[in-house]
PDB file of C-alpha atoms and ligand atoms in Angstrom:
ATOM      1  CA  UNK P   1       0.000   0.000   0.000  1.00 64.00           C
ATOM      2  CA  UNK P   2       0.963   3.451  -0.936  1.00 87.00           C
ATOM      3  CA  UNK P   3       1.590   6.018   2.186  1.00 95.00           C
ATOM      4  CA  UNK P   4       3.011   9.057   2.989  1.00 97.00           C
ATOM      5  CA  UNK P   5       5.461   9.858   5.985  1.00 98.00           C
ATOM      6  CA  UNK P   6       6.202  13.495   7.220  1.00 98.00           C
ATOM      7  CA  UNK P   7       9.770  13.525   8.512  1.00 98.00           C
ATOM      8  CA  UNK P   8       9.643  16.401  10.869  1.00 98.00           C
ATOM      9  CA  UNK P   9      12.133  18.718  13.062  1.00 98.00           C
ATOM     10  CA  UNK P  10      14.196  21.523  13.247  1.00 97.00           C
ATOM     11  CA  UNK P  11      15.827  23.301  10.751  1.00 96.00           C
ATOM     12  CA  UNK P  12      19.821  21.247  10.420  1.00 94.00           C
ATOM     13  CA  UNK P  13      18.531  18.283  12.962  1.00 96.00           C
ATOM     14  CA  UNK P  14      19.128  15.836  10.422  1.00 93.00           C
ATOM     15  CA  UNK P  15      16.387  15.388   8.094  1.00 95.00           C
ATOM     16  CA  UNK P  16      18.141  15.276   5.246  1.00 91.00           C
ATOM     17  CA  UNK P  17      20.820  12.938   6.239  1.00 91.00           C
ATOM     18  CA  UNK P  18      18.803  10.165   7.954  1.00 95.00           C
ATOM     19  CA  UNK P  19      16.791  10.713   4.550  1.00 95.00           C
ATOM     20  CA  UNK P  20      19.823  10.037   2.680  1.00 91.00           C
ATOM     21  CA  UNK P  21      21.086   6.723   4.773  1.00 93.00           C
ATOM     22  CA  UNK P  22      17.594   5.179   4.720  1.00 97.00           C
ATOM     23  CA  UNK P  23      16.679   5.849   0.731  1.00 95.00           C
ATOM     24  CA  UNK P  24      20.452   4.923  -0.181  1.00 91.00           C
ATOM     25  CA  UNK P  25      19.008   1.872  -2.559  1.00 93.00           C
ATOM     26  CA  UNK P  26      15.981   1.934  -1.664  1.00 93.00           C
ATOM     27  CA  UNK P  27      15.018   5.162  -4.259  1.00 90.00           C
ATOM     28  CA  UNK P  28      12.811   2.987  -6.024  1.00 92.00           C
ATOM     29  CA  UNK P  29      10.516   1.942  -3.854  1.00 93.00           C
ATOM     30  CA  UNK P  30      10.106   6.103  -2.455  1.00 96.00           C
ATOM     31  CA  UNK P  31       9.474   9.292  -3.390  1.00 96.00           C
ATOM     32  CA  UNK P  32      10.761  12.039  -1.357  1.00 95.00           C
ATOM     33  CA  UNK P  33       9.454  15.342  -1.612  1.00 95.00           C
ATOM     34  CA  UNK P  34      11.859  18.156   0.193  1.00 94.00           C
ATOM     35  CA  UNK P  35      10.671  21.289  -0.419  1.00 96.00           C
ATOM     36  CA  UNK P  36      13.746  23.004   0.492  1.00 93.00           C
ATOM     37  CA  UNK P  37      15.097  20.799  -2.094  1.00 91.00           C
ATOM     38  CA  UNK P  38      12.326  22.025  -4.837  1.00 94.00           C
ATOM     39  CA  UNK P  39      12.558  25.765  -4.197  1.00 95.00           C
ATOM     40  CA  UNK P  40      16.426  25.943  -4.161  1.00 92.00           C
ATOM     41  CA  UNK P  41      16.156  24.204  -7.435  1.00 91.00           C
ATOM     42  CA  UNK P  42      13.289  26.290  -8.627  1.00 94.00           C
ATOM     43  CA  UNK P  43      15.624  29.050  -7.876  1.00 93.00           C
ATOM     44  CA  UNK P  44      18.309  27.860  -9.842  1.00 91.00           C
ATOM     45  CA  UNK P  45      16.013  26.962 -13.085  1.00 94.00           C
ATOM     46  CA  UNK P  46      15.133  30.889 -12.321  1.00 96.00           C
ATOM     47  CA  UNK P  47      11.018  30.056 -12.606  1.00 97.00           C
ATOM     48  CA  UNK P  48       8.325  31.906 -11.628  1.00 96.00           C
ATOM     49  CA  UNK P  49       7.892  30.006  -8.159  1.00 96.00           C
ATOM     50  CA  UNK P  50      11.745  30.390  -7.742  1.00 97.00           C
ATOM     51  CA  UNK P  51      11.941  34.027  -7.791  1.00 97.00           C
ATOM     52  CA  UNK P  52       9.376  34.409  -6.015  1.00 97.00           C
ATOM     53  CA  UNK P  53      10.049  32.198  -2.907  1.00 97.00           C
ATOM     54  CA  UNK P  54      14.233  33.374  -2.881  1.00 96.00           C
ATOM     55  CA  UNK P  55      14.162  36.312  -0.660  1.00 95.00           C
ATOM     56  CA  UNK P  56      11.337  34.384   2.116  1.00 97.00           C
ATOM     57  CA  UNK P  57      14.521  31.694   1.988  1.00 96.00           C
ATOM     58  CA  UNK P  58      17.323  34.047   2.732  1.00 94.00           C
ATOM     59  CA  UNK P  59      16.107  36.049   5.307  1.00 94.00           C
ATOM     60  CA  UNK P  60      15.087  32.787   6.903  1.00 94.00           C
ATOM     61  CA  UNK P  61      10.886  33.204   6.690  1.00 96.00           C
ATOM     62  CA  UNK P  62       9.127  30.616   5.835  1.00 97.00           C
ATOM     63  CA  UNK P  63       7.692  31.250   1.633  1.00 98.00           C
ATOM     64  CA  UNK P  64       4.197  32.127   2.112  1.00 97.00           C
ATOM     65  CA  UNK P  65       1.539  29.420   1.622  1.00 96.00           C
ATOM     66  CA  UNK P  66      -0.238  30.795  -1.412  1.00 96.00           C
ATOM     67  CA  UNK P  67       3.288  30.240  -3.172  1.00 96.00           C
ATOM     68  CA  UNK P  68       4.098  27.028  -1.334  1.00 97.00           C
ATOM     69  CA  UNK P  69       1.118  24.882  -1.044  1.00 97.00           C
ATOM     70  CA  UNK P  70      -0.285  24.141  -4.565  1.00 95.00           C
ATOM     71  CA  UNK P  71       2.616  22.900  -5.966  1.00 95.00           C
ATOM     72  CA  UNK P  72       3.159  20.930  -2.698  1.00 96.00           C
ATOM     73  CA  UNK P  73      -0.031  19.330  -2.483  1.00 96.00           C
ATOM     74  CA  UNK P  74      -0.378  19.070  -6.533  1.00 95.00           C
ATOM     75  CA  UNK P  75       2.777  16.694  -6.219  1.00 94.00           C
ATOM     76  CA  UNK P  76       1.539  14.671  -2.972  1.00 95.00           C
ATOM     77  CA  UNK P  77      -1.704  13.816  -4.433  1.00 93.00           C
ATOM     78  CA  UNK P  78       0.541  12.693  -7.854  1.00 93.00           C
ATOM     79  CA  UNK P  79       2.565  10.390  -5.660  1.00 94.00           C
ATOM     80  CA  UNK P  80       2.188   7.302  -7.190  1.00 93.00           C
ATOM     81  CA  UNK P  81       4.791   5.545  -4.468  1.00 95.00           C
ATOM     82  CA  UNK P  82       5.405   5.966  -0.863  1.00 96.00           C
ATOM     83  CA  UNK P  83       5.769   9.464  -0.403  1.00 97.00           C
ATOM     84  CA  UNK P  84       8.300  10.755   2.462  1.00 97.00           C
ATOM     85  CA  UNK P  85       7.543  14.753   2.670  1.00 97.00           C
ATOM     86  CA  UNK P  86      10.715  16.154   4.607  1.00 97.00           C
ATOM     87  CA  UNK P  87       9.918  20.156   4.909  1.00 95.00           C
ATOM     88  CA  UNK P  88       5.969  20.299   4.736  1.00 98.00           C
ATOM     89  CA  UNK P  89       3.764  20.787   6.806  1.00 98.00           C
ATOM     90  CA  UNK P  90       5.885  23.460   7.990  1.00 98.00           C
ATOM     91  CA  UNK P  91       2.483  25.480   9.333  1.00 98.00           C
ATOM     92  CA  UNK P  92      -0.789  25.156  11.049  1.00 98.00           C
ATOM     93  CA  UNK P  93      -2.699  26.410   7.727  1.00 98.00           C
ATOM     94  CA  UNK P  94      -0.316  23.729   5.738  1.00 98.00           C
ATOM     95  CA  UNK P  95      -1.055  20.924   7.317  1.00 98.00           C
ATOM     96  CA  UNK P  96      -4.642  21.886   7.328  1.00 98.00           C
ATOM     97  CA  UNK P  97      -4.734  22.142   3.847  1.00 97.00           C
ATOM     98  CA  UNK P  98      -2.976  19.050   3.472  1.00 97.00           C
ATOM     99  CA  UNK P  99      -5.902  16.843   5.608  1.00 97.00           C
ATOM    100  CA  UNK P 100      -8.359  18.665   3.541  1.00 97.00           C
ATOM    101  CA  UNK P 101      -6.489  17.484   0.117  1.00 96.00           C
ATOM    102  CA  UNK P 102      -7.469  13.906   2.258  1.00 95.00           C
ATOM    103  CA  UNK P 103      -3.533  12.995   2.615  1.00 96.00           C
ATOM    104  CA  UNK P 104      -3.539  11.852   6.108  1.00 97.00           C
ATOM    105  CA  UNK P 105       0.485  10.831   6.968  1.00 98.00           C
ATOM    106  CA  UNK P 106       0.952   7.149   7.864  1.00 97.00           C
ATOM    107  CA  UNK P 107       3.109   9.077  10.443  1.00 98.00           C
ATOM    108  CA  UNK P 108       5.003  11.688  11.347  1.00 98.00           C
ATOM    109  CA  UNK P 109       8.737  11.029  12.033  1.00 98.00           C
ATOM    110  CA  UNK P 110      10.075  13.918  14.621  1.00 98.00           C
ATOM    111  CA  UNK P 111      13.790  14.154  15.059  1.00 98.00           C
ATOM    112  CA  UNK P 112      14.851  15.805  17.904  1.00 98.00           C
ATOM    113  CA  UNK P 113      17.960  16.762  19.944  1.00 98.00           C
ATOM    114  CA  UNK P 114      19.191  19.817  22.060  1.00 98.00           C
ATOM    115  CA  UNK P 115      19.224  23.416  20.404  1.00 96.00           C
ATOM    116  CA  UNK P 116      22.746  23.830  21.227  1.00 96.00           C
ATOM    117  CA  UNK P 117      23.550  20.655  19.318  1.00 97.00           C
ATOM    118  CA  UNK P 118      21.260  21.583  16.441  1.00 97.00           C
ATOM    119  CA  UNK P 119      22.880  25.338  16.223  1.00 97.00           C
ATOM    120  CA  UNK P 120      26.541  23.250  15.551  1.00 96.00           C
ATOM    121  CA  UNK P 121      25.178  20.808  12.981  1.00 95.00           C
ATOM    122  CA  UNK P 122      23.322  23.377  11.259  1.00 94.00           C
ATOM    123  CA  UNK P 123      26.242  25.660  11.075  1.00 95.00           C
ATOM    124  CA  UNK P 124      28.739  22.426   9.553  1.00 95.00           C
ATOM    125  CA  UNK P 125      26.155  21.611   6.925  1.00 94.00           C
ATOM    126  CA  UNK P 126      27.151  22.033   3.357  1.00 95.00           C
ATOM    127  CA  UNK P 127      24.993  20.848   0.287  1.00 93.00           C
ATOM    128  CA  UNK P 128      25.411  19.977  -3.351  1.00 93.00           C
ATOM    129  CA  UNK P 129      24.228  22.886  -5.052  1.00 90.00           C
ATOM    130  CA  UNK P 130      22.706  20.117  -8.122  1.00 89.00           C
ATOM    131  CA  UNK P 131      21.151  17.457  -6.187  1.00 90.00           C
ATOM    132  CA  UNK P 132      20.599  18.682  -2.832  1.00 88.00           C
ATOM    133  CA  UNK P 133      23.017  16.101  -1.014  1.00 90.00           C
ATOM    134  CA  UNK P 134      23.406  16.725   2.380  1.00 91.00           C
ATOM    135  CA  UNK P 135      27.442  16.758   3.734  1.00 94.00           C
ATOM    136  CA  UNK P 136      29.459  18.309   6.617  1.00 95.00           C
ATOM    137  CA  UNK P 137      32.139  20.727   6.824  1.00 95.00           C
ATOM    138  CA  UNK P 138      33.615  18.659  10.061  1.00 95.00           C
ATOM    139  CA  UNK P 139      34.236  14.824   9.787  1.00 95.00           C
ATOM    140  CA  UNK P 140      30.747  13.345  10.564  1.00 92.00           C
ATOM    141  CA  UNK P 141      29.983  12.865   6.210  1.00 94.00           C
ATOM    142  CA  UNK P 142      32.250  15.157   4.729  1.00 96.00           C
ATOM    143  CA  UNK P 143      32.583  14.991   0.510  1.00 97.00           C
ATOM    144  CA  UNK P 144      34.859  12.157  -0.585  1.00 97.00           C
ATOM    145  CA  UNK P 145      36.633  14.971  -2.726  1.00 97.00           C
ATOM    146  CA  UNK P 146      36.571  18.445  -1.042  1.00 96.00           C
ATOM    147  CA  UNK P 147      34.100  20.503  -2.621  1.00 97.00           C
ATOM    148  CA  UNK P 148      32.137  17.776  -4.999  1.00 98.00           C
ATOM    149  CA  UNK P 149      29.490  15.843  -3.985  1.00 97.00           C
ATOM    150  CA  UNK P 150      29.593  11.898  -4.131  1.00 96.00           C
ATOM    151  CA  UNK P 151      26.974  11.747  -6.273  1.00 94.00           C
ATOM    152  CA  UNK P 152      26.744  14.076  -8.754  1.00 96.00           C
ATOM    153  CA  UNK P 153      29.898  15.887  -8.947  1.00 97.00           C
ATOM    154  CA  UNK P 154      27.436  18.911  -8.423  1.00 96.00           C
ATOM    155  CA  UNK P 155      29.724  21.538  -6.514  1.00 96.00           C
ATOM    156  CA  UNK P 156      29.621  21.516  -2.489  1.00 97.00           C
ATOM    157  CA  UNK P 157      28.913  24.504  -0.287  1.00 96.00           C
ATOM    158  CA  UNK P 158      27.259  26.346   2.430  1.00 94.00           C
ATOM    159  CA  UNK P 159      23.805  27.213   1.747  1.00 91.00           C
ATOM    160  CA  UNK P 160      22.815  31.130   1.891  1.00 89.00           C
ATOM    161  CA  UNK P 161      20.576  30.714   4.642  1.00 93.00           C
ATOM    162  CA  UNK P 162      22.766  28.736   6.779  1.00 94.00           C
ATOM    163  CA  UNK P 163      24.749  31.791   8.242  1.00 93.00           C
ATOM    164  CA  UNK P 164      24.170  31.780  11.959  1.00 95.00           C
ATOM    165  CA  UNK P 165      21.701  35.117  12.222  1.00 95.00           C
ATOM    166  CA  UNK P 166      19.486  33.339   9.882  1.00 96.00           C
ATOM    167  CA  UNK P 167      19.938  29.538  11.464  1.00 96.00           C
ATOM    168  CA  UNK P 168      18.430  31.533  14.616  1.00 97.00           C
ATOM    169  CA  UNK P 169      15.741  33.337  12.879  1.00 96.00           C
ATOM    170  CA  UNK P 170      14.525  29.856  11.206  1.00 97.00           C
ATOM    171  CA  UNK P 171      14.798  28.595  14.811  1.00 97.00           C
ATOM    172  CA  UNK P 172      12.419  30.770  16.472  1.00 98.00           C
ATOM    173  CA  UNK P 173      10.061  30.555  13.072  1.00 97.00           C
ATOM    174  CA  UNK P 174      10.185  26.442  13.977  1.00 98.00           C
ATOM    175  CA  UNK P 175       9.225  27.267  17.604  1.00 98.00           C
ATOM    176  CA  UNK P 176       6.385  29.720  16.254  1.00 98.00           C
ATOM    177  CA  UNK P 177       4.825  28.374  13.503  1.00 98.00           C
ATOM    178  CA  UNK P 178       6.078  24.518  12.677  1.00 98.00           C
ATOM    179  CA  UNK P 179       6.173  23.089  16.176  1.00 98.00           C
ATOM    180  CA  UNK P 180       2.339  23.838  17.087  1.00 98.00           C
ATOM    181  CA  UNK P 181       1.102  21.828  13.529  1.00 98.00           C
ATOM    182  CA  UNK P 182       1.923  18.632  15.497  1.00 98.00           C
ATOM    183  CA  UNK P 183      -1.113  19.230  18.329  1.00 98.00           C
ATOM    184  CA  UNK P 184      -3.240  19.442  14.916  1.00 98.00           C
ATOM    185  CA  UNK P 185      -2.143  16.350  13.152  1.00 98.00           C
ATOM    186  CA  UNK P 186      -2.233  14.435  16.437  1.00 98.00           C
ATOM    187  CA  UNK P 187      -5.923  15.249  16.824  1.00 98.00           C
ATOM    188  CA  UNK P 188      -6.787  14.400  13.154  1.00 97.00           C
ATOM    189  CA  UNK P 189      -5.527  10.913  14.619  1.00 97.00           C
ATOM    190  CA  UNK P 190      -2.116  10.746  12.914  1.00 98.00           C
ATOM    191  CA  UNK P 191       0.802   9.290  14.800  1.00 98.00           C
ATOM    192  CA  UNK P 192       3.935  10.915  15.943  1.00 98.00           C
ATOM    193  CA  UNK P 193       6.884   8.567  16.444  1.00 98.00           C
ATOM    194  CA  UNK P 194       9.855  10.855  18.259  1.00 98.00           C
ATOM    195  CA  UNK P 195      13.410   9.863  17.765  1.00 98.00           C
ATOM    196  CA  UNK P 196      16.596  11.188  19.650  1.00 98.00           C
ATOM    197  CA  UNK P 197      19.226  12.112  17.259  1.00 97.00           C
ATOM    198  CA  UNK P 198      22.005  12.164  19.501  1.00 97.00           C
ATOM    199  CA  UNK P 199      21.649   8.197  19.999  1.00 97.00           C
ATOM    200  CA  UNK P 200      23.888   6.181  18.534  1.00 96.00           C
ATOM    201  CA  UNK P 201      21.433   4.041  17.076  1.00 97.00           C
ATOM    202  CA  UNK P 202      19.352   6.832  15.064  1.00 97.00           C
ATOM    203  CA  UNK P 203      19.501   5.527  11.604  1.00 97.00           C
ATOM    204  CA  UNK P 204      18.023   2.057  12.976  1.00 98.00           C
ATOM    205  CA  UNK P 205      15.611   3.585  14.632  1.00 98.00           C
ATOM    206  CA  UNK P 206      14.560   5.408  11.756  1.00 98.00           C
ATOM    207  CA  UNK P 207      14.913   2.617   9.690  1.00 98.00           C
ATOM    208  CA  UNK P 208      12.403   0.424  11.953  1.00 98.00           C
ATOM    209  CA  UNK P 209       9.914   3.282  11.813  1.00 98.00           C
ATOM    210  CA  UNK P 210      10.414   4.063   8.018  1.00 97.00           C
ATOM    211  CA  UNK P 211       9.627   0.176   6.908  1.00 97.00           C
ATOM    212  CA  UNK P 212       6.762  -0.206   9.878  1.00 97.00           C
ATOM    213  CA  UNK P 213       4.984   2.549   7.798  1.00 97.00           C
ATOM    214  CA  UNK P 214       5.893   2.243   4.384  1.00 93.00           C
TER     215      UNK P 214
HETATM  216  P1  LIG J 301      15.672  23.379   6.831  1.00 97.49           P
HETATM  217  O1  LIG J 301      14.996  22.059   6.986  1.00 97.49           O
HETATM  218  O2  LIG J 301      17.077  23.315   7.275  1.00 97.49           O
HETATM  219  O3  LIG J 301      14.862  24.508   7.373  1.00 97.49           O
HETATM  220  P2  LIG J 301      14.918  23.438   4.079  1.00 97.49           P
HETATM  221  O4  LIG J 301      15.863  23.163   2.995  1.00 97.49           O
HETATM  222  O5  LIG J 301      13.896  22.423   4.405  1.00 97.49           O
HETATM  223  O6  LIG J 301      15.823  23.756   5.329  1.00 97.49           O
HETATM  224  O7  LIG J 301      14.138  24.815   3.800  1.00 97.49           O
HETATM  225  C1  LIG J 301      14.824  25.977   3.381  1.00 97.49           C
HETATM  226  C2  LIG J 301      13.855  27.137   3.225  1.00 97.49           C
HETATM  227  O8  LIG J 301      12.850  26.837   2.230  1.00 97.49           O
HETATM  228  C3  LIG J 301      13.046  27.508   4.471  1.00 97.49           C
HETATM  229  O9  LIG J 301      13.767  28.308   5.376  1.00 97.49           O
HETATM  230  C4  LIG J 301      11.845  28.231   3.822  1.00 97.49           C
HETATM  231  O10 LIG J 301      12.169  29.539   3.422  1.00 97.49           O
HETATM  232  C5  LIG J 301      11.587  27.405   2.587  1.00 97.49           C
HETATM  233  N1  LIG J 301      10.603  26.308   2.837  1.00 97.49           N
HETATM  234  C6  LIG J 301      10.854  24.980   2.915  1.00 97.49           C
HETATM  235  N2  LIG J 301       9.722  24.292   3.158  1.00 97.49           N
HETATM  236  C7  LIG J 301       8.713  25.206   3.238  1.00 97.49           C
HETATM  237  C8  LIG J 301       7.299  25.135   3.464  1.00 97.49           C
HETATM  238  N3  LIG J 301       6.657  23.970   3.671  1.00 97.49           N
HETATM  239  N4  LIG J 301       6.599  26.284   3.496  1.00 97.49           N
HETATM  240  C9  LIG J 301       7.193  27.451   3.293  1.00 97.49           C
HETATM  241  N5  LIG J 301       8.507  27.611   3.075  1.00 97.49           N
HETATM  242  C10 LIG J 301       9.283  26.504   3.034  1.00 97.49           C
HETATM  243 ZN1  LIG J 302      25.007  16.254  -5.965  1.00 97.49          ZN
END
């Protein structure tokens, strides 16, 4: 059966790289939607959505619904695999709009771990600029060759909005706006599975929770 998981938490927990160790081989039998993903590449195509959405990204703000959601939703309902959504719902009104499209998440997936620790990863992240690939300045996953990601050869770098005035800014916008959507999705019934990132065990655990849902 076809579902759809939300993998959910702050901005540089993890998302993208416990997204990355699970689908490794497993891209077949998933689609992942990250909208991050989309609109930084909407941005680079230079399209309408793109251009619209790129200043909302670098100061940090979350792009406004009537920008975001359509295309979001358009592509959920599409889905014709298991659909992992890493980056939406990101607000009240979004996942709102989402149970009214009748997509109802198998669960959601939230990653957690302590601000402090979130601040440091966030800051050490560096992406492909092509394909979105997430990779770390430090030694936790840095690029096989400095500067070129592993899987594309797409060049490596920080992202804009990773600068540590806006990290903060898209904390507190988390704290405002993203964290209260879980209260709503829990009372539409949906289940919320928490994991601690800072166990040593995380990509199992995610694992076990990715295939109990698929
Ligand atoms: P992170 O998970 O580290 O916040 P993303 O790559 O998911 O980074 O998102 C980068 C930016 O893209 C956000 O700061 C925001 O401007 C925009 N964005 C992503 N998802 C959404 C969404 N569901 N609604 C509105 N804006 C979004
Ligand atoms: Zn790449």
């Amino acid at each position: 059966m076809k579902s759809t998981i939300v993998v959910f938490g702050m901005p540089g927990v993890g998302k993208g790289t416990r997204l990355s160790n699970f689908l490794d081989g497993r891209e077949t039998d998933y689609e992942l939607m990250s909208v991050g993903n989309m609109l930084r590449a909407a941005r680079a195509a230079g399209t309408e959505l793109g251009l619209k959405a790129a200043s909302y990204m670098d100061q940090g703000l979350l792009v406004p619904g009537e920008i975001v959601n359509g295309v979001v939703l358009e592509g959920m309902k599409n889905a014709e695999k298991n659909l992992i959504t890493d980056g939406f719902p990101r607000t009240i009104e979004q996942a709102t709009a989402m149970l009214e499209a009748d997509i109802v998440p198998a669960v959601v997936i939230e990653l957690v771990a302590p601000k402090d620790v979130v601040l440091d990863r966030a800051l050490n992240r560096i992406v492909c600029k092509k394909c979105g690939e997430a990779y770390t300045l430090n030694d936790y996953r840095p690029p096989k060759v400095e500067g070129i990601c592993d899987k594309c050869g797409g060049e490596v770098g920080r992202r804009k909005d990773d600068e540590e005035e806006t990290v903060l800014e898209r904390f507190a916008v988390y704290e405002t706006d993203t964290l209260p959507l879980l209260k709503v999705l829990e009372e539409a019934g949906v289940e919320i599975c928490t994991i601690d990132t800072t166990a040593d065990d995380v990509d199992a655990q995610f694992e076990a929770l990715m295939l109990k849902y698929s």
